[in-house]
Amino acid sequence: MGRPFSPFLSLDSLPTSAELREWLLCHDQAKSIVHVPVSTFFVGHLPYQTRNLGPHAPFLIPQDRPQSAGFLNSVSLVWKLGSSGSRQFFFRVLGFAKVHSSAIIGYARSQLSNDDLRKRVAGYLKAEKNALQDGKSVTSKFLNIITYVSGPYDSKVGFEQLESAIHTREIVEMEGPDSDQSTRRLFYLALPPSVYPLVCKMIHENCMNKHGWTRVIVEKPFGKDLSSAEELSRQLGELFTEDQLYRIDHYLGKEIVQNLLVMRFANRFFVPLWNRDNIANVQIVFRENFGTEGRGGYFDEYGIIRDIIQNHLLQVLCLVAMEKPVSVNPEDIRDEKVKVLKAVQPIKDEDVVIGQYEGYKDDPTVPDDSNTPTFATVVLRINNERWDGVPFIIKAGKALDSRKAEIRVQFKDVPGDIFKCNKQGRNEFVMRLQPSEAMYMKLTVKKPGLEMGGTQSELDLSYRERYQDVVIPEAYERLLLDTIRGDQQHFVRRDELKVAWEIFTPLLHRIDCGKIKCSTYPQGSRGPPESDALAQRVGYKRTIGYIWKPPTLQSEL
C-alpha cells in the first residue's frame, strides 16, 4: 500500500516590523506538501544525510516507516523573522530524497512569483559538508517543489486560491501508483497571535482536508496573560479539536531537555537523590550576551518573563520536578506536568528581582518610562512531598556576560565533613542545554599528589565529544516530525497553558502597574546585584573560581 500524501501548510502575514520568531519548514519523507511562511529568508540549511543515524533514529523515523527502510528523507529550511536579532540559526533535517513527491507552498500578502520565492530561498541554502556528490541536483529539485500563492489572511478569495493550489497538487499525487488515496495537511502559522483566530477560521472554512487529517501548529506567545490566553484557546477550540492543535515550544525539542525523562527515570541512583532530602535548590537559567538589537518595540510589549520564563523555562521546570508518569504515553506525561504546575505556590514580591540593561531605552521604539524587564529572577516553590522547601530559582536575561541555558541542581552540604569538602563547593548536577550540550556532575575528589587535599572536578558527558559520529537533530526538526506523526508529548496542552498563566499573571500585572520596579544593570554583567543576593538568601551557594570547561579529545600518537 502506498503512503498517504501529507500537505504541510504555513502562513505568514509578512508584518512590516521585525517582531516574529525564527522558524523553519520541514518536509517528511512520507510525501508531504509543506506550506511555509514567506518573509525575509536570512538563513537556510539543506542537509543530505544518509544511513548513519545512530541511536537517534527512533526519534526521527515516522511510526509507519520501519527503521530498516534505508535512510530518512526530509528537508529543512530556516528563516528568521526577527525575534533573535541578527543572529543566524541553522536547523538540520536528516536527508531529503523523494522531493518529487513533496511541495512547498508559500502564502503571504507580498506579490511574488514562484521564481521570486525560489531565488530568495536559494541564496540561503547550502549543502552539508558530507553531502553526496549530487547535492546541487538535490537542491535544484528542492527549489522546483516550491510554489507561491499571494493573498491576505482575512480574505476568503485568497484561501480559496490556496485550497485550489493544494487540491491540484493532491490530485496529481493521489493519481500516482504508490498512493493510498489519503492526504495529510499541516498548517504552520508564523503569525502574530492576534490573527490566529481569523486565519484559523479561514482555514476551517476553506482549506480543511477531505481525505485525511488536518493539523495546525501555533507558536508562542499564547496570549499575554491568563484572560487573553483563555480567550485565544476558546476561539481556536471552536474551530479545531485539541488533537488537531499543536502549541509548539522549541525548548521541548532540545536534546538535553528530552533526555530529562530518560535520565531521571531510567537510572536507579537518581531515584533516592531527586528530592528535598538531598537537593538544596534548583536553578534554571537562560542568559544572552546581546540585547534587543532593534527589536525593542516588539520586546517591550512582552518582556523577558513572558518571552522566556513563562513558557520555555517553566516547561523545563515541569520535566525536572514532575513525578514519574505511568507510561511514556503523551497524555500520561502531560498529566504529570499539569500536576506539578498546580502545586506551584503564588509568587511573592520578595522572591522576584527584575532589571533593565543600561541603554535599553536608547532604542527609539522603547518608551522612555518603560518598566519592561530585560532580566528577571523568580523563585518558585512547589508545595508537594518531593519538593517542599526546595527553591526553584528561574533566571533569564539579555545583555549579560555570557550566553547559555542550563539546569543546575545543587545538593545539600555533606554532613560530618571530615575532608572539609564544603570549602570546595557543593555537589551539583548540571545539564547544559546550549551551547555545547552536556551533562556533568561537580564533585570533590582528592587532589593529585602526596597530600590528602580535596579539589573540585567533574564527571562529564559532553555530547560534542562523546557522540562525534552521531547526528543530533535540531529542536524544530524533532517537533515538526512529531507533528506529522501525531505525537503531542512535546507540545503544550490547553489545561497546561492555563495553569502556567495562572502562576505568572498576578506577578505580570503587578509589574505592568509599576508595583515592582526594574533595577538597572550594566551590559556585559551578571545582571542586577539583587539577583545574586536573592539566590543566596534562598540557599544557593555559588562556587567562586570554578569554571566548567568542555573536554576535548586528542588522538593518541
mmCIF file of C-alpha atoms in Angstrom, residues 269-427:
data_model
loop_
_atom_site.group_PDB
_atom_site.id
_atom_site.type_symbol
_atom_site.label_atom_id
_atom_site.label_comp_id
_atom_site.label_asym_id
_atom_site.label_seq_id
_atom_site.Cartn_x
_atom_site.Cartn_y
_atom_site.Cartn_z
ATOM 1 C CA PHE A 269 20.882 6.116 41.582
ATOM 2 C CA PHE A 270 18.855 9.249 40.835
ATOM 3 C CA VAL A 271 15.693 7.853 42.415
ATOM 4 C CA PRO A 272 16.679 8.309 46.093
ATOM 5 C CA LEU A 273 18.555 11.583 45.434
ATOM 6 C CA TRP A 274 15.936 13.538 43.488
ATOM 7 C CA ASN A 275 14.016 15.098 46.388
ATOM 8 C CA ARG A 276 14.031 17.635 49.224
ATOM 9 C CA ASP A 277 16.131 15.363 51.449
ATOM 10 C CA ASN A 278 19.191 15.786 49.251
ATOM 11 C CA ILE A 279 18.638 18.770 46.960
ATOM 12 C CA ALA A 280 19.189 22.260 48.337
ATOM 13 C CA ASN A 281 17.943 24.222 45.316
ATOM 14 C CA VAL A 282 17.430 24.060 41.559
ATOM 15 C CA GLN A 283 18.413 26.802 39.113
ATOM 16 C CA ILE A 284 17.066 27.029 35.575
ATOM 17 C CA VAL A 285 18.990 29.724 33.735
ATOM 18 C CA PHE A 286 18.769 31.424 30.347
ATOM 19 C CA ARG A 287 21.422 34.007 29.511
ATOM 20 C CA GLU A 288 22.054 36.016 26.349
ATOM 21 C CA ASN A 289 25.090 38.223 25.767
ATOM 22 C CA PHE A 290 23.259 40.634 23.460
ATOM 23 C CA GLY A 291 20.315 42.979 23.828
ATOM 24 C CA THR A 292 17.153 43.515 21.821
ATOM 25 C CA GLU A 293 19.164 44.743 18.801
ATOM 26 C CA GLY A 294 16.495 46.787 17.058
ATOM 27 C CA ARG A 295 13.580 44.747 18.342
ATOM 28 C CA GLY A 296 12.967 46.923 21.367
ATOM 29 C CA GLY A 297 9.454 47.956 20.371
ATOM 30 C CA TYR A 298 8.296 44.369 19.996
ATOM 31 C CA PHE A 299 10.143 43.112 23.047
ATOM 32 C CA ASP A 300 8.775 45.920 25.212
ATOM 33 C CA GLU A 301 5.246 44.572 24.706
ATOM 34 C CA TYR A 302 6.203 41.288 26.356
ATOM 35 C CA GLY A 303 9.410 41.400 28.401
ATOM 36 C CA ILE A 304 11.678 38.590 29.489
ATOM 37 C CA ILE A 305 9.128 36.839 31.730
ATOM 38 C CA ARG A 306 6.510 36.431 29.006
ATOM 39 C CA ASP A 307 9.135 35.806 26.332
ATOM 40 C CA ILE A 308 11.273 33.195 28.107
ATOM 41 C CA ILE A 309 10.308 32.300 31.672
ATOM 42 C CA GLN A 310 6.558 31.660 31.480
ATOM 43 C CA ASN A 311 6.998 29.218 28.604
ATOM 44 C CA HIS A 312 10.495 27.864 27.887
ATOM 45 C CA LEU A 313 11.881 27.729 31.405
ATOM 46 C CA LEU A 314 8.611 26.707 33.022
ATOM 47 C CA GLN A 315 8.428 23.756 30.630
ATOM 48 C CA VAL A 316 11.916 22.737 31.740
ATOM 49 C CA LEU A 317 10.854 23.041 35.378
ATOM 50 C CA CYS A 318 7.974 20.632 34.727
ATOM 51 C CA LEU A 319 10.331 17.954 33.463
ATOM 52 C CA VAL A 320 12.762 18.466 36.346
ATOM 53 C CA ALA A 321 10.079 18.376 39.031
ATOM 54 C CA MET A 322 7.270 16.117 37.743
ATOM 55 C CA GLU A 323 6.520 12.699 39.155
ATOM 56 C CA LYS A 324 7.141 9.542 37.168
ATOM 57 C CA PRO A 325 4.318 9.037 34.654
ATOM 58 C CA VAL A 326 2.586 5.669 34.452
ATOM 59 C CA SER A 327 3.843 5.307 30.863
ATOM 60 C CA VAL A 328 5.533 7.256 28.085
ATOM 61 C CA ASN A 329 2.151 7.921 26.518
ATOM 62 C CA PRO A 330 1.986 11.656 25.679
ATOM 63 C CA GLU A 331 -1.135 12.234 27.765
ATOM 64 C CA ASP A 332 0.335 10.482 30.811
ATOM 65 C CA ILE A 333 3.412 12.694 30.634
ATOM 66 C CA ARG A 334 1.376 15.869 30.159
ATOM 67 C CA ASP A 335 -0.872 14.880 33.063
ATOM 68 C CA GLU A 336 2.151 14.861 35.392
ATOM 69 C CA LYS A 337 3.322 18.224 34.088
ATOM 70 C CA VAL A 338 -0.055 19.747 34.899
ATOM 71 C CA LYS A 339 0.035 18.244 38.399
ATOM 72 C CA VAL A 340 3.369 19.822 39.268
ATOM 73 C CA LEU A 341 2.277 23.209 37.882
ATOM 74 C CA LYS A 342 -0.819 23.089 40.076
ATOM 75 C CA ALA A 343 1.463 22.635 43.105
ATOM 76 C CA VAL A 344 3.427 25.860 42.428
ATOM 77 C CA GLN A 345 2.658 28.453 45.086
ATOM 78 C CA PRO A 346 1.738 32.107 44.362
ATOM 79 C CA ILE A 347 4.822 34.200 43.655
ATOM 80 C CA LYS A 348 5.769 36.682 46.377
ATOM 81 C CA ASP A 349 7.299 40.066 45.599
ATOM 82 C CA GLU A 350 10.292 39.340 47.826
ATOM 83 C CA ASP A 351 11.092 36.352 45.597
ATOM 84 C CA VAL A 352 11.410 38.485 42.453
ATOM 85 C CA VAL A 353 14.161 40.684 41.011
ATOM 86 C CA ILE A 354 13.667 42.405 37.669
ATOM 87 C CA GLY A 355 16.060 44.626 35.739
ATOM 88 C CA GLN A 356 16.758 46.566 32.557
ATOM 89 C CA TYR A 357 20.193 46.793 30.999
ATOM 90 C CA GLU A 358 21.740 50.221 30.522
ATOM 91 C CA GLY A 359 20.938 51.542 27.072
ATOM 92 C CA TYR A 360 17.704 49.586 26.598
ATOM 93 C CA LYS A 361 15.644 52.792 26.440
ATOM 94 C CA ASP A 362 18.010 54.295 23.867
ATOM 95 C CA ASP A 363 16.047 52.318 21.286
ATOM 96 C CA PRO A 364 13.616 54.884 19.815
ATOM 97 C CA THR A 365 10.848 52.250 19.740
ATOM 98 C CA VAL A 366 11.038 51.781 23.528
ATOM 99 C CA PRO A 367 9.034 54.233 25.695
ATOM 100 C CA ASP A 368 11.099 56.435 27.992
ATOM 101 C CA ASP A 369 9.072 55.293 31.011
ATOM 102 C CA SER A 370 9.273 51.583 30.181
ATOM 103 C CA ASN A 371 9.299 49.198 33.138
ATOM 104 C CA THR A 372 9.557 46.107 30.944
ATOM 105 C CA PRO A 373 12.206 43.751 32.360
ATOM 106 C CA THR A 374 15.061 42.536 30.204
ATOM 107 C CA PHE A 375 16.198 40.469 33.187
ATOM 108 C CA ALA A 376 14.274 38.559 35.829
ATOM 109 C CA THR A 377 14.969 36.166 38.656
ATOM 110 C CA VAL A 378 11.891 34.468 40.085
ATOM 111 C CA VAL A 379 11.880 31.938 42.898
ATOM 112 C CA LEU A 380 9.156 29.316 42.540
ATOM 113 C CA ARG A 381 8.147 26.993 45.357
ATOM 114 C CA ILE A 382 6.404 23.665 44.834
ATOM 115 C CA ASN A 383 4.119 22.527 47.621
ATOM 116 C CA ASN A 384 4.280 18.749 47.438
ATOM 117 C CA GLU A 385 6.016 15.920 49.270
ATOM 118 C CA ARG A 386 9.009 15.753 46.948
ATOM 119 C CA TRP A 387 9.882 19.446 46.737
ATOM 120 C CA ASP A 388 8.580 21.137 49.881
ATOM 121 C CA GLY A 389 11.225 23.647 50.980
ATOM 122 C CA VAL A 390 13.326 23.446 47.791
ATOM 123 C CA PRO A 391 13.501 26.789 45.932
ATOM 124 C CA PHE A 392 13.443 26.705 42.128
ATOM 125 C CA ILE A 393 15.411 29.759 41.005
ATOM 126 C CA ILE A 394 14.337 30.727 37.486
ATOM 127 C CA LYS A 395 16.598 33.286 35.843
ATOM 128 C CA ALA A 396 16.628 34.850 32.386
ATOM 129 C CA GLY A 397 18.272 37.944 30.976
ATOM 130 C CA LYS A 398 19.620 39.828 27.998
ATOM 131 C CA ALA A 399 22.889 41.745 27.533
ATOM 132 C CA LEU A 400 24.660 39.624 30.144
ATOM 133 C CA ASP A 401 28.257 38.413 30.360
ATOM 134 C CA SER A 402 27.677 35.063 28.652
ATOM 135 C CA ARG A 403 25.279 33.073 26.514
ATOM 136 C CA LYS A 404 23.981 29.792 27.894
ATOM 137 C CA ALA A 405 20.939 27.882 29.060
ATOM 138 C CA GLU A 406 21.272 25.275 31.757
ATOM 139 C CA ILE A 407 19.675 23.404 34.640
ATOM 140 C CA ARG A 408 21.728 23.369 37.840
ATOM 141 C CA VAL A 409 20.679 21.006 40.636
ATOM 142 C CA GLN A 410 22.635 21.855 43.778
ATOM 143 C CA PHE A 411 22.815 19.257 46.528
ATOM 144 C CA LYS A 412 22.997 19.894 50.257
ATOM 145 C CA ASP A 413 26.249 20.075 52.216
ATOM 146 C CA VAL A 414 27.966 16.857 53.263
ATOM 147 C CA PRO A 415 27.122 16.029 56.871
ATOM 148 C CA GLY A 416 30.133 15.287 59.124
ATOM 149 C CA ASP A 417 32.520 16.900 56.666
ATOM 150 C CA ILE A 418 35.867 15.336 57.664
ATOM 151 C CA PHE A 419 37.592 16.345 54.419
ATOM 152 C CA LYS A 420 36.381 19.947 54.527
ATOM 153 C CA CYS A 421 34.517 19.364 51.267
ATOM 154 C CA ASN A 422 32.289 22.353 51.828
ATOM 155 C CA LYS A 423 35.270 24.616 51.165
ATOM 156 C CA GLN A 424 35.414 23.202 47.624
ATOM 157 C CA GLY A 425 31.769 23.870 46.939
ATOM 158 C CA ARG A 426 28.614 21.796 46.882
ATOM 159 C CA ASN A 427 27.952 18.874 44.582
#
